[in-house]
């Protein structure tokens, strides 16, 4: 209806460039004259700065879309895009709830593809450690500028023919915050537009933040792509899994993503911008961009602290960020569930913002018994992906059994009728909800504070079925940085890994580093000189007993661990010194009112053989993966741990 040929915007841009040479009044007059015969597209191109305009032109001439749509972030626009998606069969309405929708993807496009994700720098070692012993590094993939250009030229020319190109101006972080950054995502997916409108702040307000004469935005080009043979096997979810590629060029703040419409592959503000490009900006500017949730916790005395926690994908960030404490008198409030940008203020306090505006959370396992707050958040204005649906217009996934579902039929994520006897899960293990953060009933009052919230503790954690205790504290900052570097976790469905293996995932950032991990460690260590560094802890909700069951009930009971951390932040003497760090002293973990009996002795035991092997594995990992880039402080920490473990 409101569309205009893409060619027009190119003509339009040259005219606007000319107009910029004129004074404001003359310009305004001419622009309004021009708009009269050029306005066939959606949105107001006069709002674009010259930098944005030339980026849009560049992308349009490369991708050759039929139409260009400049997103204004409005509800009317969403209505229009939903109509398009309904017609294409990309989404179906979930009539049981208010303004909720379900998307089913091409089954070949269900998770981030780490093996096809690259960082492009002139020299390889700027992006990844190069070590003689590593056949292939696992701390990221490097691509040469020439090869990146070739990859683009092989995929993008004409890839949007027959489609509309959407231009999404978005802010990571509250609009106008000194900690926020702006991006422009170009995409040919309505699903991406609607998801970005939930996950980030989108619209004209964002453009107003860009100074007219500068290019200070991250350039994010995305196309779902077209397979070489022209066949889109699932027309409602076009993609090109064979040629999917996700490219980042930190030097020019460029992200280029082709072939996938899913999550972190296509919602480019998230992992691509806020972490990969973000970490390089943060390094340059002296702050931290991390894969961390942020929560506020108030103790029974009314004292409040904020903590940030890094767990790998699908290891419990959303659940912890929204937890309902089982310990009486405690209150948890949520600032963010996935990403933290942290910077010291002029007083030397580490302050964090959540750059996102929504939650892209794992659906399976989310239930009233585990995460009631998420359940109270997600049943309005939410876009679900790859969950199962019910015949009464609702959703279903593994973990929701407790809510009944006896009088309905269930259709699985592939669109097939499903029964509880089926061997395969109804929802894809990486199925997700995409929901506005503001709807969360325990969203923190300061979650959009432009100054960020003060961070008192940093937690690292992962899925460690064996040997790693529920919680322990680092002896000092360098030891804490070492703990982050030595993190390991069982693989999950959030990426393309097969089977359950214990993988090294330093800082929960392994798939998200934008630059050499050795330099990243130096940067972390340098934080101690920049301000008052928080205490560092390691947590593990996932230790299993001999029966193969979790030793710890987790979820709301994790408040007991937060309570101990809170007391340690307040310098309470409630710890014992051990080989691996400070553990809660006998009786220090509050277990009053625990609903199940917990084998505390087993949960806090430090098996000597396990830790001896752990130290060897860490040493081996550092040697083969980080090599000469490993800071001396970190290898010293490893030596000290090794000595302590030897004397355990
Ligand atoms: P990403 O969004 O991929 O970064 O994941 P996340 O870190 O936010 O993980 P999330 O909170 O979505 O949890 C993933 C899975 O872990 C879900 O199936 C949860 O039910 C499960 N989980 C979370 N917390 C706990 C816990 O304390 N104990 C146990 N046993 N499982 C948990
Ligand atoms: C993760 O995998 O850590 C996620 C989901 O948060 S995605 O946005 O796909 O990266
Ligand atoms: Mn994540």
Short mmCIF file of C-alpha atoms in Angstrom, two decimals, residues 76-505:
data_model
loop_
_atom_site.label_atom_id
_atom_site.label_comp_id
_atom_site.label_asym_id
_atom_site.label_seq_id
_atom_site.Cartn_x
_atom_site.Cartn_y
_atom_site.Cartn_z
CA UNK A 76 0.03 0.36 13.18
CA UNK A 77 3.16 -0.90 11.47
CA UNK A 78 3.09 -4.09 13.55
CA UNK A 79 -0.49 -4.68 12.54
CA UNK A 80 0.46 -4.35 8.91
CA UNK A 81 3.45 -6.71 9.22
CA UNK A 82 1.40 -9.29 11.07
CA UNK A 83 -1.05 -9.33 8.20
CA UNK A 84 1.81 -10.03 5.80
CA UNK A 85 3.11 -12.84 8.05
CA UNK A 86 -0.33 -14.39 8.47
CA UNK A 87 -0.76 -14.43 4.72
CA UNK A 88 2.64 -16.07 4.21
CA UNK A 89 1.86 -18.59 6.96
CA UNK A 90 4.90 -17.45 8.95
CA UNK A 91 2.82 -16.98 12.09
CA UNK A 92 -0.48 -18.22 13.42
CA UNK A 93 -2.53 -16.37 16.02
CA UNK A 94 -2.71 -17.83 19.54
CA UNK A 95 -6.29 -16.94 20.28
CA UNK A 96 -6.17 -18.13 23.87
CA UNK A 97 -4.01 -15.12 24.79
CA UNK A 98 -3.86 -11.42 24.10
CA UNK A 99 -1.79 -10.47 21.05
CA UNK A 100 0.30 -13.66 20.98
CA UNK A 101 1.62 -15.42 17.90
CA UNK A 102 3.43 -18.61 17.01
CA UNK A 103 6.08 -18.98 14.31
CA UNK A 104 7.24 -22.36 13.06
CA UNK A 105 10.62 -22.22 11.36
CA UNK A 106 12.14 -24.37 8.70
CA UNK A 107 13.32 -27.37 10.79
CA UNK A 108 16.82 -26.74 9.47
CA UNK A 109 16.87 -23.28 11.03
CA UNK A 110 16.41 -23.70 14.78
CA UNK A 111 19.52 -22.41 16.59
CA UNK A 112 22.62 -20.26 16.38
CA UNK A 113 25.22 -21.65 14.00
CA UNK A 114 28.56 -21.12 15.68
CA UNK A 115 30.53 -22.96 13.01
CA UNK A 116 29.35 -20.43 10.42
CA UNK A 117 30.02 -17.33 12.52
CA UNK A 118 33.14 -15.30 11.73
CA UNK A 119 35.09 -12.28 12.95
CA UNK A 120 36.85 -10.34 10.22
CA UNK A 121 40.06 -8.45 10.96
CA UNK A 122 43.16 -7.70 8.88
CA UNK A 123 45.27 -10.06 10.96
CA UNK A 124 44.02 -13.36 12.33
CA UNK A 125 45.44 -12.86 15.81
CA UNK A 126 43.35 -9.73 16.32
CA UNK A 127 40.30 -12.02 16.27
CA UNK A 128 41.48 -15.34 17.70
CA UNK A 129 44.52 -16.77 19.46
CA UNK A 130 46.85 -18.56 17.06
CA UNK A 131 48.60 -21.47 18.73
CA UNK A 132 50.92 -23.97 17.09
CA UNK A 133 49.28 -26.92 18.81
CA UNK A 134 45.64 -26.18 18.03
CA UNK A 135 44.59 -27.72 14.75
CA UNK A 136 41.53 -25.61 14.81
CA UNK A 137 40.91 -23.00 17.49
CA UNK A 138 37.60 -23.17 19.32
CA UNK A 139 37.67 -19.56 20.54
CA UNK A 140 36.02 -18.15 17.43
CA UNK A 141 36.44 -18.24 13.67
CA UNK A 142 38.46 -15.70 11.75
CA UNK A 143 37.86 -14.60 8.18
CA UNK A 144 40.12 -12.42 6.02
CA UNK A 145 38.62 -9.17 4.63
CA UNK A 146 38.92 -10.46 1.07
CA UNK A 147 37.12 -13.68 1.93
CA UNK A 148 34.39 -11.78 3.74
CA UNK A 149 33.85 -9.63 0.68
CA UNK A 150 33.73 -12.74 -1.49
CA UNK A 151 31.25 -14.42 0.86
CA UNK A 152 29.02 -11.36 0.56
CA UNK A 153 29.33 -11.20 -3.22
CA UNK A 154 28.44 -14.88 -3.50
CA UNK A 155 25.25 -14.47 -1.52
CA UNK A 156 23.81 -10.97 -1.41
CA UNK A 157 23.50 -9.57 -4.94
CA UNK A 158 19.77 -9.60 -5.74
CA UNK A 159 18.90 -11.70 -2.67
CA UNK A 160 15.93 -9.48 -1.80
CA UNK A 161 14.36 -9.47 -5.25
CA UNK A 162 10.62 -9.90 -4.88
CA UNK A 163 10.83 -8.95 -1.22
CA UNK A 164 10.63 -5.84 0.90
CA UNK A 165 13.74 -4.48 2.56
CA UNK A 166 13.04 -3.23 6.07
CA UNK A 167 15.22 -0.61 7.72
CA UNK A 168 15.16 -0.85 11.52
CA UNK A 169 16.74 1.94 13.55
CA UNK A 170 17.28 0.54 17.05
CA UNK A 171 18.91 1.44 20.32
CA UNK A 172 20.74 -1.03 22.51
CA UNK A 173 20.12 0.42 25.95
CA UNK A 174 17.65 3.07 27.07
CA UNK A 175 17.35 5.75 24.39
CA UNK A 176 19.72 8.58 25.23
CA UNK A 177 21.66 6.76 27.98
CA UNK A 178 25.39 7.52 27.88
CA UNK A 179 25.90 3.74 27.93
CA UNK A 180 23.62 3.03 24.94
CA UNK A 181 24.57 2.46 21.31
CA UNK A 182 22.59 2.68 18.09
CA UNK A 183 22.28 0.20 15.25
CA UNK A 184 20.54 0.09 11.88
CA UNK A 185 19.37 -3.37 10.90
CA UNK A 186 18.43 -4.00 7.29
CA UNK A 187 16.40 -7.19 6.85
CA UNK A 188 13.98 -8.90 4.47
CA UNK A 189 12.15 -10.71 7.28
CA UNK A 190 8.96 -9.38 8.85
CA UNK A 191 9.54 -11.82 11.72
CA UNK A 192 12.87 -10.15 12.41
CA UNK A 193 11.27 -6.70 12.38
CA UNK A 194 8.59 -7.73 14.84
CA UNK A 195 11.11 -9.52 17.07
CA UNK A 196 13.49 -6.53 17.01
CA UNK A 197 10.59 -4.29 18.05
CA UNK A 198 10.28 -6.42 21.18
CA UNK A 199 13.97 -7.05 21.86
CA UNK A 200 15.26 -3.52 21.24
CA UNK A 201 13.96 0.05 21.21
CA UNK A 202 12.93 0.73 17.62
CA UNK A 203 11.72 3.76 15.76
CA UNK A 204 12.09 7.39 14.88
CA UNK A 205 13.08 8.32 18.43
CA UNK A 206 16.28 6.40 17.83
CA UNK A 207 17.19 8.34 14.70
CA UNK A 208 16.88 11.58 16.65
CA UNK A 209 19.81 10.40 18.76
CA UNK A 210 22.14 10.20 15.78
CA UNK A 211 24.08 13.36 15.11
CA UNK A 212 23.27 14.41 11.53
CA UNK A 213 26.82 14.47 10.29
CA UNK A 214 28.14 11.22 11.68
CA UNK A 215 28.00 7.51 11.01
CA UNK A 216 27.95 6.50 14.65
CA UNK A 217 25.84 3.40 14.34
CA UNK A 218 26.47 -0.30 13.95
CA UNK A 219 25.62 -1.47 10.44
CA UNK A 220 23.62 -4.69 10.53
CA UNK A 221 22.70 -6.28 7.21
CA UNK A 222 20.52 -9.37 7.31
CA UNK A 223 18.83 -11.50 4.66
CA UNK A 224 17.09 -14.82 5.11
CA UNK A 225 18.58 -15.56 1.72
CA UNK A 226 17.59 -17.65 -1.23
CA UNK A 227 18.95 -21.13 -1.93
CA UNK A 228 21.04 -21.34 -5.11
CA UNK A 229 18.49 -23.51 -6.87
CA UNK A 230 15.80 -20.99 -6.04
CA UNK A 231 13.75 -23.53 -4.07
CA UNK A 232 12.60 -22.38 -0.69
CA UNK A 233 11.62 -25.71 0.86
CA UNK A 234 9.41 -24.10 3.52
CA UNK A 235 7.83 -21.05 1.84
CA UNK A 236 6.53 -19.67 5.13
CA UNK A 237 10.09 -19.60 6.51
CA UNK A 238 12.53 -18.77 3.73
CA UNK A 239 16.18 -19.43 4.60
CA UNK A 240 19.31 -20.89 3.07
CA UNK A 241 20.81 -23.26 5.67
CA UNK A 242 23.51 -24.55 3.34
CA UNK A 243 25.00 -21.13 2.76
CA UNK A 244 24.23 -19.52 6.12
CA UNK A 245 27.00 -17.22 7.28
CA UNK A 246 27.28 -14.61 10.03
CA UNK A 247 30.05 -12.09 9.59
CA UNK A 248 31.37 -9.35 11.87
CA UNK A 249 33.87 -6.65 11.06
CA UNK A 250 34.67 -4.85 14.30
CA UNK A 251 36.95 -2.37 12.50
CA UNK A 252 34.01 -0.78 10.69
CA UNK A 253 31.19 -1.81 13.07
CA UNK A 254 29.71 -4.05 10.39
CA UNK A 255 27.54 -7.13 10.81
CA UNK A 256 26.44 -9.13 7.77
CA UNK A 257 24.20 -12.14 8.27
CA UNK A 258 22.82 -14.39 5.55
CA UNK A 259 20.65 -17.48 5.37
CA UNK A 260 19.01 -17.84 8.79
CA UNK A 261 15.96 -16.17 10.32
CA UNK A 262 16.44 -17.58 13.79
CA UNK A 263 17.35 -15.87 17.08
CA UNK A 264 20.92 -14.76 17.50
CA UNK A 265 21.55 -15.34 13.78
CA UNK A 266 19.04 -12.72 12.71
CA UNK A 267 18.12 -10.48 15.65
CA UNK A 268 21.42 -8.75 15.14
CA UNK A 269 21.20 -6.44 18.17
CA UNK A 270 21.65 -9.40 20.48
CA UNK A 271 24.74 -11.59 20.18
CA UNK A 272 26.22 -9.99 17.04
CA UNK A 273 26.04 -6.37 18.20
CA UNK A 274 25.69 -6.38 21.99
CA UNK A 275 28.38 -9.05 22.46
CA UNK A 276 30.67 -9.57 19.45
CA UNK A 277 30.88 -5.99 18.15
CA UNK A 278 30.04 -4.72 21.66
CA UNK A 279 33.02 -6.45 23.25
CA UNK A 280 35.37 -4.79 20.78
CA UNK A 281 33.87 -1.36 21.40
CA UNK A 282 34.02 -2.05 25.13
CA UNK A 283 37.70 -2.98 24.88
CA UNK A 284 38.42 0.25 23.02
CA UNK A 285 36.40 2.39 25.42
CA UNK A 286 37.39 0.65 28.65
CA UNK A 287 34.22 -1.21 29.68
CA UNK A 288 32.72 -4.72 29.53
CA UNK A 289 30.08 -6.25 27.22
CA UNK A 290 29.11 -9.60 28.71
CA UNK A 291 26.73 -12.56 28.38
CA UNK A 292 25.22 -11.87 31.80
CA UNK A 293 21.88 -11.46 33.50
CA UNK A 294 21.47 -8.60 35.97
CA UNK A 295 19.27 -8.87 39.05
CA UNK A 296 18.56 -6.85 42.16
CA UNK A 297 18.18 -8.63 45.48
CA UNK A 298 16.76 -7.11 48.64
CA UNK A 299 17.41 -8.84 51.95
CA UNK A 300 14.98 -9.04 54.87
CA UNK A 301 16.58 -5.90 56.36
CA UNK A 302 15.66 -3.97 53.23
CA UNK A 303 19.24 -3.67 51.93
CA UNK A 304 19.55 -4.10 48.18
CA UNK A 305 22.43 -5.14 45.97
CA UNK A 306 22.71 -5.95 42.28
CA UNK A 307 24.57 -8.92 40.87
CA UNK A 308 25.47 -9.95 37.31
CA UNK A 309 25.83 -13.60 36.30
CA UNK A 310 27.37 -15.29 33.27
CA UNK A 311 26.08 -18.78 32.46
CA UNK A 312 26.35 -20.31 28.98
CA UNK A 313 23.31 -20.48 26.71
CA UNK A 314 20.41 -22.46 28.18
CA UNK A 315 22.11 -22.73 31.59
CA UNK A 316 19.72 -20.70 33.71
CA UNK A 317 20.15 -16.94 33.24
CA UNK A 318 16.49 -16.17 32.53
CA UNK A 319 15.42 -18.39 35.41
CA UNK A 320 17.77 -16.77 37.92
CA UNK A 321 16.98 -13.26 36.70
CA UNK A 322 13.26 -13.78 37.39
CA UNK A 323 13.47 -16.08 40.37
CA UNK A 324 10.93 -16.22 43.18
CA UNK A 325 12.98 -16.66 46.37
CA UNK A 326 11.91 -19.48 48.66
CA UNK A 327 13.84 -17.83 51.50
CA UNK A 328 11.38 -15.66 53.42
CA UNK A 329 11.94 -11.90 53.37
CA UNK A 330 14.01 -11.84 50.19
CA UNK A 331 12.97 -10.06 47.02
CA UNK A 332 14.51 -10.50 43.57
CA UNK A 333 13.96 -7.97 40.79
CA UNK A 334 15.03 -8.32 37.18
CA UNK A 335 17.13 -5.84 35.20
CA UNK A 336 18.06 -8.16 32.33
CA UNK A 337 18.27 -11.87 31.49
CA UNK A 338 21.01 -12.21 28.88
CA UNK A 339 23.39 -9.31 28.32
CA UNK A 340 25.09 -6.73 30.53
CA UNK A 341 27.09 -3.68 29.50
CA UNK A 342 29.17 -2.59 32.48
CA UNK A 343 31.29 0.48 33.00
CA UNK A 344 32.90 2.21 35.97
CA UNK A 345 31.36 5.58 36.80
CA UNK A 346 33.36 8.58 38.00
CA UNK A 347 33.11 7.31 41.60
CA UNK A 348 34.71 4.00 40.62
CA UNK A 349 31.46 2.04 40.93
CA UNK A 350 30.83 -0.61 38.29
CA UNK A 351 27.46 0.19 36.71
CA UNK A 352 25.48 -2.07 34.40
CA UNK A 353 22.71 -1.62 31.88
CA UNK A 354 20.70 -4.26 30.11
CA UNK A 355 21.04 -3.21 26.47
CA UNK A 356 17.95 -5.21 25.54
CA UNK A 357 14.24 -4.40 25.75
CA UNK A 358 12.79 -7.90 25.84
CA UNK A 359 13.47 -11.52 26.73
CA UNK A 360 14.21 -14.17 24.11
CA UNK A 361 13.85 -17.02 26.56
CA UNK A 362 14.04 -20.81 26.35
CA UNK A 363 10.44 -22.12 26.52
CA UNK A 364 10.87 -25.77 27.60
CA UNK A 365 11.22 -26.05 31.35
CA UNK A 366 9.40 -22.76 31.95
CA UNK A 367 6.48 -23.53 34.26
CA UNK A 368 4.59 -22.23 37.28
CA UNK A 369 6.67 -24.52 39.51
CA UNK A 370 10.03 -23.35 38.13
CA UNK A 371 9.58 -19.79 36.85
CA UNK A 372 6.13 -18.39 37.70
CA UNK A 373 7.33 -14.85 36.93
CA UNK A 374 8.15 -15.79 33.34
CA UNK A 375 4.75 -17.49 33.11
CA UNK A 376 3.12 -14.22 34.25
CA UNK A 377 5.14 -12.29 31.66
CA UNK A 378 4.70 -14.22 28.44
CA UNK A 379 1.01 -14.60 27.76
CA UNK A 380 0.46 -11.25 26.12
CA UNK A 381 2.24 -9.39 23.29
CA UNK A 382 4.53 -12.37 22.78
CA UNK A 383 5.98 -14.01 19.70
CA UNK A 384 6.64 -17.72 20.30
CA UNK A 385 8.89 -19.74 18.03
CA UNK A 386 8.95 -23.54 17.60
CA UNK A 387 6.82 -24.35 20.64
CA UNK A 388 3.87 -26.74 20.28
CA UNK A 389 0.31 -25.44 19.98
CA UNK A 390 -2.98 -26.62 21.44
CA UNK A 391 -6.37 -26.92 19.74
CA UNK A 392 -7.77 -24.14 21.95
CA UNK A 393 -5.30 -21.61 20.59
CA UNK A 394 -2.65 -21.97 23.27
CA UNK A 395 0.96 -23.12 23.55
CA UNK A 396 2.58 -26.20 25.02
CA UNK A 397 6.09 -27.38 25.79
CA UNK A 398 7.94 -29.91 27.92
CA UNK A 399 7.54 -28.82 31.53
CA UNK A 400 4.01 -27.48 31.09
CA UNK A 401 2.39 -30.88 31.78
CA UNK A 402 1.37 -29.64 35.23
CA UNK A 403 -1.10 -27.22 33.65
CA UNK A 404 -3.46 -29.97 32.43
CA UNK A 405 -4.08 -30.23 28.67
CA UNK A 406 -6.44 -33.17 28.85
CA UNK A 407 -9.22 -31.81 26.67
CA UNK A 408 -7.14 -30.45 23.83
CA UNK A 409 -5.08 -31.86 21.01
CA UNK A 410 -1.46 -30.82 20.73
CA UNK A 411 0.36 -30.01 17.51
CA UNK A 412 4.14 -30.26 17.78
CA UNK A 413 6.68 -27.67 16.61
CA UNK A 414 6.80 -29.36 13.20
CA UNK A 415 3.05 -28.95 12.74
CA UNK A 416 2.20 -32.63 13.33
CA UNK A 417 -0.35 -34.00 15.75
CA UNK A 418 1.46 -35.02 18.94
CA UNK A 419 0.66 -37.26 21.89
CA UNK A 420 2.23 -37.59 25.32
CA UNK A 421 3.34 -41.09 24.35
CA UNK A 422 5.43 -39.70 21.49
CA UNK A 423 9.15 -40.20 21.73
CA UNK A 424 10.07 -36.82 20.34
CA UNK A 425 9.44 -33.63 22.33
CA UNK A 426 6.43 -31.50 21.36
CA UNK A 427 8.43 -28.28 21.44
CA UNK A 428 11.91 -27.93 19.97
CA UNK A 429 14.46 -27.91 22.85
CA UNK A 430 15.59 -24.44 21.71
CA UNK A 431 12.06 -23.10 21.22
CA UNK A 432 11.68 -19.60 22.62
CA UNK A 433 9.36 -16.82 23.72
CA UNK A 434 10.08 -13.26 22.66
CA UNK A 435 8.38 -10.94 25.11
CA UNK A 436 8.64 -7.30 26.25
CA UNK A 437 10.75 -6.88 29.41
CA UNK A 438 8.47 -4.12 30.68
CA UNK A 439 5.72 -6.73 31.15
CA UNK A 440 7.72 -8.69 33.69
CA UNK A 441 5.94 -8.28 37.04
CA UNK A 442 9.26 -8.05 38.89
CA UNK A 443 11.06 -5.77 36.46
CA UNK A 444 13.43 -3.63 38.52
CA UNK A 445 12.39 0.01 39.02
CA UNK A 446 15.87 1.02 37.81
CA UNK A 447 15.97 -1.29 34.79
CA UNK A 448 15.97 1.65 32.40
CA UNK A 449 18.09 3.95 34.54
CA UNK A 450 20.41 5.61 32.02
CA UNK A 451 23.25 5.49 34.59
CA UNK A 452 22.88 1.72 35.07
CA UNK A 453 22.72 -0.16 38.38
CA UNK A 454 25.73 -0.70 40.72
CA UNK A 455 27.12 -4.24 40.58
CA UNK A 456 28.33 -5.81 43.87
CA UNK A 457 29.03 -9.35 42.69
CA UNK A 458 29.77 -11.25 39.50
CA UNK A 459 28.76 -14.92 39.22
CA UNK A 460 30.10 -17.49 36.81
CA UNK A 461 28.45 -20.86 36.37
CA UNK A 462 27.63 -23.75 34.12
CA UNK A 463 26.24 -27.25 33.96
CA UNK A 464 28.73 -29.36 35.88
CA UNK A 465 27.25 -32.79 36.67
CA UNK A 466 30.34 -33.76 38.68
CA UNK A 467 32.88 -32.40 41.15
CA UNK A 468 31.98 -28.70 41.17
CA UNK A 469 30.29 -27.48 44.38
CA UNK A 470 27.08 -25.44 44.57
CA UNK A 471 28.95 -22.19 45.21
CA UNK A 472 32.43 -20.89 45.93
CA UNK A 473 34.08 -17.50 46.01
CA UNK A 474 37.22 -16.26 44.31
CA UNK A 475 40.08 -15.19 46.58
CA UNK A 476 40.61 -11.95 44.69
CA UNK A 477 40.01 -10.32 41.31
CA UNK A 478 42.74 -12.21 39.40
CA UNK A 479 41.45 -15.48 40.80
CA UNK A 480 37.94 -14.43 39.72
CA UNK A 481 39.14 -13.70 36.19
CA UNK A 482 40.87 -17.09 36.19
CA UNK A 483 37.59 -18.72 37.27
CA UNK A 484 35.82 -17.10 34.33
CA UNK A 485 38.58 -18.23 31.99
CA UNK A 486 38.40 -21.82 33.28
CA UNK A 487 34.62 -22.15 33.02
CA UNK A 488 33.20 -25.33 31.54
CA UNK A 489 29.66 -26.53 30.91
CA UNK A 490 27.67 -29.36 29.40
CA UNK A 491 26.54 -28.47 25.87
CA UNK A 492 22.89 -27.49 25.30
CA UNK A 493 20.43 -27.14 22.42
CA UNK A 494 20.97 -23.39 22.07
CA UNK A 495 23.62 -24.03 19.42
CA UNK A 496 24.24 -26.73 16.84
CA UNK A 497 26.31 -29.04 19.14
CA UNK A 498 25.44 -32.70 19.16
CA UNK A 499 25.23 -34.71 22.37
CA UNK A 500 26.08 -33.77 25.91
CA UNK A 501 29.76 -33.03 26.27
CA UNK A 502 31.53 -30.88 28.83
CA UNK A 503 32.85 -27.94 26.83
CA UNK A 504 35.10 -25.10 27.87
CA UNK A 505 33.07 -21.93 27.71
#
